[in-house]
């Protein structure tokens, strides 16, 4: 259920536990809607196999990340499962001022911060069909070691409890149905 229209701001925040399928869904969304600009976050996490620096993330050392925090370079930032993640402020503001729809794919604490600075942004939560399926997906992705998986599952429990804070909750069971629900929540006409 969408409670607000983001026509004035055109900023959308997508949040959901690690492994729920945010990246998979966003990739499909961007293929269908070339006008949407996905913010590239900075992170102190090491690149996963296949990740492209500057495209998936701006990978950096913690010192550099904290310098950017101190100089006000982030719209929001948070620590997640032992690493820092942040949304660079300037490109987001630039795209929004040019009227381009902007999408942030960020975790819960970041979404809460954006809710304060951009109350008009649409906030969407992507949930799994069940916790067991979420664990299957995280493990199936085979990108994280056991310690990282445990940290992500613990964090997922807290994130799932916060889903009622969001304007729309989408369950990622059937991927194409979730895509269509995402388009509707963002106010895009699907096809
Ligand atoms: P996130 O970006 O939320 O961490 P990913 O997009 O990396 O999650 O997806 C985690 C795993 O779940 C991937 O292996 C992906 O192929 C799989 N996946 C995503 N959506 C679905 C779905 N609807 N049904 C089954 N598996 C899915
Ligand atoms: P991953 O390590 O799996 O790529 O991402 C871990 C979590 O960090 C995911 O929930 C993802 O949405 C979130 N994340 C990615 N970029 C940002 C960001 O810029 N800010 C915040 N707060 N979270 C982010």
mmCIF file of C-alpha atoms and ligand atoms in Angstrom:
data_model
loop_
_atom_site.group_PDB
_atom_site.id
_atom_site.type_symbol
_atom_site.label_atom_id
_atom_site.label_comp_id
_atom_site.label_asym_id
_atom_site.label_seq_id
_atom_site.Cartn_x
_atom_site.Cartn_y
_atom_site.Cartn_z
ATOM 1 C CA UNK A 1 0.000 0.000 0.000
ATOM 2 C CA UNK A 2 1.559 3.305 -1.090
ATOM 3 C CA UNK A 3 0.877 6.121 1.355
ATOM 4 C CA UNK A 4 2.502 8.974 -0.532
ATOM 5 C CA UNK A 5 3.496 10.107 -3.999
ATOM 6 C CA UNK A 6 7.110 10.975 -4.677
ATOM 7 C CA UNK A 7 6.450 13.065 -7.776
ATOM 8 C CA UNK A 8 8.001 16.172 -6.169
ATOM 9 C CA UNK A 9 11.140 14.497 -4.877
ATOM 10 C CA UNK A 10 11.550 11.333 -6.986
ATOM 11 C CA UNK A 11 13.716 9.692 -4.356
ATOM 12 C CA UNK A 12 13.059 6.034 -3.488
ATOM 13 C CA UNK A 13 14.709 4.044 -0.716
ATOM 14 C CA UNK A 14 14.778 0.240 -0.964
ATOM 15 C CA UNK A 15 15.660 -1.664 2.193
ATOM 16 C CA UNK A 16 15.524 -5.328 3.122
ATOM 17 C CA UNK A 17 17.640 -8.001 4.777
ATOM 18 C CA UNK A 18 20.829 -9.182 3.159
ATOM 19 C CA UNK A 19 20.119 -11.978 0.680
ATOM 20 C CA UNK A 20 16.447 -11.129 0.145
ATOM 21 C CA UNK A 21 17.103 -10.268 -3.502
ATOM 22 C CA UNK A 22 17.447 -6.454 -3.554
ATOM 23 C CA UNK A 23 20.362 -6.504 -5.997
ATOM 24 C CA UNK A 24 18.635 -9.015 -8.287
ATOM 25 C CA UNK A 25 15.422 -6.988 -8.330
ATOM 26 C CA UNK A 26 17.156 -3.626 -8.802
ATOM 27 C CA UNK A 27 19.089 -4.977 -11.777
ATOM 28 C CA UNK A 28 15.806 -5.930 -13.485
ATOM 29 C CA UNK A 29 14.239 -2.590 -12.582
ATOM 30 C CA UNK A 30 17.156 -0.630 -14.079
ATOM 31 C CA UNK A 31 17.087 -2.718 -17.265
ATOM 32 C CA UNK A 32 13.422 -1.807 -17.731
ATOM 33 C CA UNK A 33 13.659 1.821 -16.645
ATOM 34 C CA UNK A 34 16.821 3.461 -17.921
ATOM 35 C CA UNK A 35 15.779 6.830 -16.479
ATOM 36 C CA UNK A 36 16.259 5.620 -12.891
ATOM 37 C CA UNK A 37 19.639 6.417 -11.403
ATOM 38 C CA UNK A 38 20.976 4.025 -8.758
ATOM 39 C CA UNK A 39 23.287 5.648 -6.233
ATOM 40 C CA UNK A 40 26.719 3.981 -5.954
ATOM 41 C CA UNK A 41 27.614 3.663 -2.279
ATOM 42 C CA UNK A 42 31.008 3.823 -0.645
ATOM 43 C CA UNK A 43 31.991 0.865 1.510
ATOM 44 C CA UNK A 44 34.875 -0.461 3.567
ATOM 45 C CA UNK A 45 33.838 -4.036 2.710
ATOM 46 C CA UNK A 46 36.213 -5.991 0.470
ATOM 47 C CA UNK A 47 34.963 -6.516 -3.095
ATOM 48 C CA UNK A 48 33.217 -9.835 -3.778
ATOM 49 C CA UNK A 49 34.224 -11.843 -6.778
ATOM 50 C CA UNK A 50 32.841 -10.175 -9.880
ATOM 51 C CA UNK A 51 32.108 -6.819 -8.237
ATOM 52 C CA UNK A 52 33.363 -3.847 -10.215
ATOM 53 C CA UNK A 53 34.853 -0.895 -8.289
ATOM 54 C CA UNK A 54 33.005 2.341 -9.063
ATOM 55 C CA UNK A 55 30.063 0.384 -10.441
ATOM 56 C CA UNK A 56 28.924 -1.875 -7.597
ATOM 57 C CA UNK A 57 30.554 0.148 -4.836
ATOM 58 C CA UNK A 58 33.295 2.680 -4.304
ATOM 59 C CA UNK A 59 35.536 0.394 -2.216
ATOM 60 C CA UNK A 60 37.801 2.219 0.229
ATOM 61 C CA UNK A 61 39.837 1.930 3.409
ATOM 62 C CA UNK A 62 38.204 2.884 6.702
ATOM 63 C CA UNK A 63 40.458 5.983 7.112
ATOM 64 C CA UNK A 64 39.247 7.410 3.821
ATOM 65 C CA UNK A 65 35.636 6.562 4.661
ATOM 66 C CA UNK A 66 35.886 8.371 8.002
ATOM 67 C CA UNK A 67 37.458 11.409 6.308
ATOM 68 C CA UNK A 68 34.405 11.587 4.065
ATOM 69 C CA UNK A 69 32.136 11.264 7.104
ATOM 70 C CA UNK A 70 33.975 14.168 8.790
ATOM 71 C CA UNK A 71 33.793 16.372 5.716
ATOM 72 C CA UNK A 72 30.014 15.847 5.399
ATOM 73 C CA UNK A 73 30.332 13.865 2.182
ATOM 74 C CA UNK A 74 27.549 11.395 2.983
ATOM 75 C CA UNK A 75 23.797 11.850 2.854
ATOM 76 C CA UNK A 76 23.692 8.973 5.337
ATOM 77 C CA UNK A 77 26.019 6.232 6.437
ATOM 78 C CA UNK A 78 25.858 3.209 8.731
ATOM 79 C CA UNK A 79 27.866 0.294 10.023
ATOM 80 C CA UNK A 80 26.550 -3.078 8.835
ATOM 81 C CA UNK A 81 27.952 -6.496 9.800
ATOM 82 C CA UNK A 82 31.377 -5.006 10.595
ATOM 83 C CA UNK A 83 31.730 -2.688 7.588
ATOM 84 C CA UNK A 84 30.803 0.918 6.846
ATOM 85 C CA UNK A 85 28.478 1.875 4.000
ATOM 86 C CA UNK A 86 27.532 5.389 2.906
ATOM 87 C CA UNK A 87 25.615 7.272 0.225
ATOM 88 C CA UNK A 88 27.693 10.060 -1.339
ATOM 89 C CA UNK A 89 25.620 13.223 -1.012
ATOM 90 C CA UNK A 90 26.611 15.305 -4.011
ATOM 91 C CA UNK A 91 25.631 12.995 -6.899
ATOM 92 C CA UNK A 92 22.229 12.257 -5.342
ATOM 93 C CA UNK A 93 21.443 15.958 -4.923
ATOM 94 C CA UNK A 94 22.642 16.697 -8.442
ATOM 95 C CA UNK A 95 20.472 13.992 -10.053
ATOM 96 C CA UNK A 96 17.425 15.036 -8.030
ATOM 97 C CA UNK A 97 17.869 18.682 -8.984
ATOM 98 C CA UNK A 98 17.989 17.571 -12.648
ATOM 99 C CA UNK A 99 14.651 15.812 -12.126
ATOM 100 C CA UNK A 100 16.018 12.274 -12.437
ATOM 101 C CA UNK A 101 14.430 9.503 -10.317
ATOM 102 C CA UNK A 102 17.000 8.314 -7.786
ATOM 103 C CA UNK A 103 17.081 4.941 -6.057
ATOM 104 C CA UNK A 104 19.006 4.174 -2.861
ATOM 105 C CA UNK A 105 19.490 0.519 -1.916
ATOM 106 C CA UNK A 106 20.494 0.813 1.732
ATOM 107 C CA UNK A 107 20.046 -0.894 5.094
ATOM 108 C CA UNK A 108 17.650 0.033 7.902
ATOM 109 C CA UNK A 109 19.683 2.655 9.823
ATOM 110 C CA UNK A 110 20.418 4.511 6.597
ATOM 111 C CA UNK A 111 16.744 4.392 5.596
ATOM 112 C CA UNK A 112 15.820 5.905 8.962
ATOM 113 C CA UNK A 113 18.296 8.759 8.454
ATOM 114 C CA UNK A 114 16.971 9.472 4.943
ATOM 115 C CA UNK A 115 13.435 9.487 6.379
ATOM 116 C CA UNK A 116 14.487 12.502 8.458
ATOM 117 C CA UNK A 117 16.356 14.397 5.715
ATOM 118 C CA UNK A 118 13.951 13.494 2.860
ATOM 119 C CA UNK A 119 10.551 12.809 4.475
ATOM 120 C CA UNK A 120 8.919 12.941 1.043
ATOM 121 C CA UNK A 121 10.986 9.992 -0.280
ATOM 122 C CA UNK A 122 9.146 6.715 -0.853
ATOM 123 C CA UNK A 123 10.463 4.018 1.484
ATOM 124 C CA UNK A 124 10.035 0.405 0.379
ATOM 125 C CA UNK A 125 10.842 -2.744 2.349
ATOM 126 C CA UNK A 126 11.615 -5.983 0.532
ATOM 127 C CA UNK A 127 10.986 -9.061 2.660
ATOM 128 C CA UNK A 128 11.558 -12.811 2.120
ATOM 129 C CA UNK A 129 8.719 -15.375 1.905
ATOM 130 C CA UNK A 130 10.160 -16.900 5.126
ATOM 131 C CA UNK A 131 13.278 -16.677 7.295
ATOM 132 C CA UNK A 132 14.312 -20.175 6.173
ATOM 133 C CA UNK A 133 14.178 -19.083 2.528
ATOM 134 C CA UNK A 134 16.256 -15.990 3.377
ATOM 135 C CA UNK A 135 18.943 -18.183 4.931
ATOM 136 C CA UNK A 136 18.834 -20.474 1.869
ATOM 137 C CA UNK A 137 19.377 -17.475 -0.415
ATOM 138 C CA UNK A 138 22.264 -16.042 1.606
ATOM 139 C CA UNK A 139 23.966 -19.429 1.659
ATOM 140 C CA UNK A 140 23.106 -20.127 -1.985
ATOM 141 C CA UNK A 141 24.758 -16.879 -3.045
ATOM 142 C CA UNK A 142 28.002 -18.317 -1.621
ATOM 143 C CA UNK A 143 29.745 -14.948 -1.284
ATOM 144 C CA UNK A 144 30.109 -14.710 2.505
ATOM 145 C CA UNK A 145 31.983 -16.774 5.084
ATOM 146 C CA UNK A 146 30.100 -18.413 7.966
ATOM 147 C CA UNK A 147 30.813 -15.550 10.386
ATOM 148 C CA UNK A 148 29.502 -12.967 7.898
ATOM 149 C CA UNK A 149 26.424 -15.133 7.243
ATOM 150 C CA UNK A 150 25.651 -15.337 10.976
ATOM 151 C CA UNK A 151 26.050 -11.565 11.386
ATOM 152 C CA UNK A 152 23.785 -10.946 8.402
ATOM 153 C CA UNK A 153 21.111 -13.351 9.691
ATOM 154 C CA UNK A 154 21.145 -11.680 13.106
ATOM 155 C CA UNK A 155 20.781 -8.284 11.522
ATOM 156 C CA UNK A 156 18.009 -9.620 9.261
ATOM 157 C CA UNK A 157 15.865 -10.437 12.331
ATOM 158 C CA UNK A 158 16.066 -6.792 13.497
ATOM 159 C CA UNK A 159 15.371 -5.462 10.007
ATOM 160 C CA UNK A 160 12.311 -7.704 9.564
ATOM 161 C CA UNK A 161 10.844 -6.330 12.791
ATOM 162 C CA UNK A 162 11.029 -2.795 11.370
ATOM 163 C CA UNK A 163 9.122 -3.401 8.147
ATOM 164 C CA UNK A 164 5.983 -1.610 9.372
ATOM 165 C CA UNK A 165 7.961 1.662 9.346
ATOM 166 C CA UNK A 166 7.946 1.566 5.540
ATOM 167 C CA UNK A 167 5.451 2.996 3.036
ATOM 168 C CA UNK A 168 5.233 -0.299 1.169
ATOM 169 C CA UNK A 169 6.232 -3.881 1.994
ATOM 170 C CA UNK A 170 6.931 -6.234 -0.912
ATOM 171 C CA UNK A 171 7.527 -9.961 -0.499
ATOM 172 C CA UNK A 172 10.147 -11.280 -2.913
ATOM 173 C CA UNK A 173 8.711 -14.718 -3.610
ATOM 174 C CA UNK A 174 8.051 -14.694 -7.349
ATOM 175 C CA UNK A 175 10.686 -12.300 -8.732
ATOM 176 C CA UNK A 176 8.576 -10.878 -11.567
ATOM 177 C CA UNK A 177 5.624 -10.258 -9.247
ATOM 178 C CA UNK A 178 7.979 -8.449 -6.854
ATOM 179 C CA UNK A 179 9.265 -6.349 -9.762
ATOM 180 C CA UNK A 180 5.766 -5.370 -10.713
ATOM 181 C CA UNK A 181 4.953 -4.482 -7.084
ATOM 182 C CA UNK A 182 8.121 -2.385 -6.899
ATOM 183 C CA UNK A 183 7.131 -0.485 -10.053
ATOM 184 C CA UNK A 184 3.709 0.189 -8.568
ATOM 185 C CA UNK A 185 5.133 1.346 -5.236
ATOM 186 C CA UNK A 186 7.514 3.702 -7.061
ATOM 187 C CA UNK A 187 4.663 5.098 -9.112
ATOM 188 C CA UNK A 188 6.037 3.702 -12.384
ATOM 189 C CA UNK A 189 3.645 2.171 -14.890
ATOM 190 C CA UNK A 190 4.755 -1.445 -15.386
ATOM 191 C CA UNK A 191 4.331 -3.412 -18.595
HETATM 192 P P1 LIG B 1 20.596 -8.835 -1.692
HETATM 193 O O1 LIG B 1 21.053 -7.839 -2.755
HETATM 194 O O2 LIG B 1 19.284 -8.452 -1.073
HETATM 195 O O3 LIG B 1 21.633 -9.149 -0.669
HETATM 196 P P2 LIG B 1 20.750 -10.781 -3.892
HETATM 197 O O4 LIG B 1 20.106 -10.005 -5.000
HETATM 198 O O5 LIG B 1 22.245 -10.928 -3.905
HETATM 199 O O6 LIG B 1 20.275 -10.221 -2.462
HETATM 200 O O7 LIG B 1 20.056 -12.217 -3.894
HETATM 201 C C1 LIG B 1 20.475 -13.255 -3.005
HETATM 202 C C2 LIG B 1 20.258 -14.595 -3.679
HETATM 203 O O8 LIG B 1 18.847 -14.854 -3.802
HETATM 204 C C3 LIG B 1 20.834 -14.671 -5.088
HETATM 205 O O9 LIG B 1 21.430 -15.932 -5.270
HETATM 206 C C4 LIG B 1 19.612 -14.506 -5.988
HETATM 207 O O10 LIG B 1 19.771 -15.155 -7.223
HETATM 208 C C5 LIG B 1 18.501 -15.161 -5.155
HETATM 209 N N1 LIG B 1 17.157 -14.616 -5.409
HETATM 210 C C6 LIG B 1 16.798 -13.322 -5.561
HETATM 211 N N2 LIG B 1 15.473 -13.204 -5.758
HETATM 212 C C7 LIG B 1 14.954 -14.459 -5.708
HETATM 213 C C8 LIG B 1 13.624 -15.012 -5.836
HETATM 214 N N3 LIG B 1 12.553 -14.241 -6.031
HETATM 215 N N4 LIG B 1 13.490 -16.354 -5.733
HETATM 216 C C9 LIG B 1 14.575 -17.156 -5.521
HETATM 217 N N5 LIG B 1 15.843 -16.703 -5.394
HETATM 218 C C10 LIG B 1 16.047 -15.365 -5.481
HETATM 219 P P1 LIG B 2 26.332 -5.971 0.940
HETATM 220 O O1 LIG B 2 27.588 -6.091 1.735
HETATM 221 O O2 LIG B 2 25.510 -7.244 0.961
HETATM 222 O O3 LIG B 2 26.553 -5.439 -0.462
HETATM 223 O O4 LIG B 2 25.429 -4.865 1.655
HETATM 224 C C1 LIG B 2 25.109 -4.989 2.997
HETATM 225 C C2 LIG B 2 23.980 -4.019 3.342
HETATM 226 O O5 LIG B 2 24.436 -2.676 3.207
HETATM 227 C C3 LIG B 2 22.754 -4.162 2.441
HETATM 228 O O6 LIG B 2 21.598 -4.167 3.273
HETATM 229 C C4 LIG B 2 22.782 -2.908 1.596
HETATM 230 O O7 LIG B 2 21.482 -2.472 1.242
HETATM 231 C C5 LIG B 2 23.421 -1.935 2.567
HETATM 232 N N1 LIG B 2 24.010 -0.756 1.936
HETATM 233 C C6 LIG B 2 24.618 -0.670 0.730
HETATM 234 N N2 LIG B 2 25.015 0.597 0.497
HETATM 235 C C7 LIG B 2 24.616 1.324 1.564
HETATM 236 C C8 LIG B 2 24.715 2.715 1.907
HETATM 237 O O8 LIG B 2 25.227 3.557 1.177
HETATM 238 N N3 LIG B 2 24.228 3.081 3.113
HETATM 239 C C9 LIG B 2 23.624 2.203 3.968
HETATM 240 N N4 LIG B 2 23.147 2.684 5.105
HETATM 241 N N5 LIG B 2 23.510 0.906 3.674
HETATM 242 C C10 LIG B 2 23.994 0.475 2.484
#
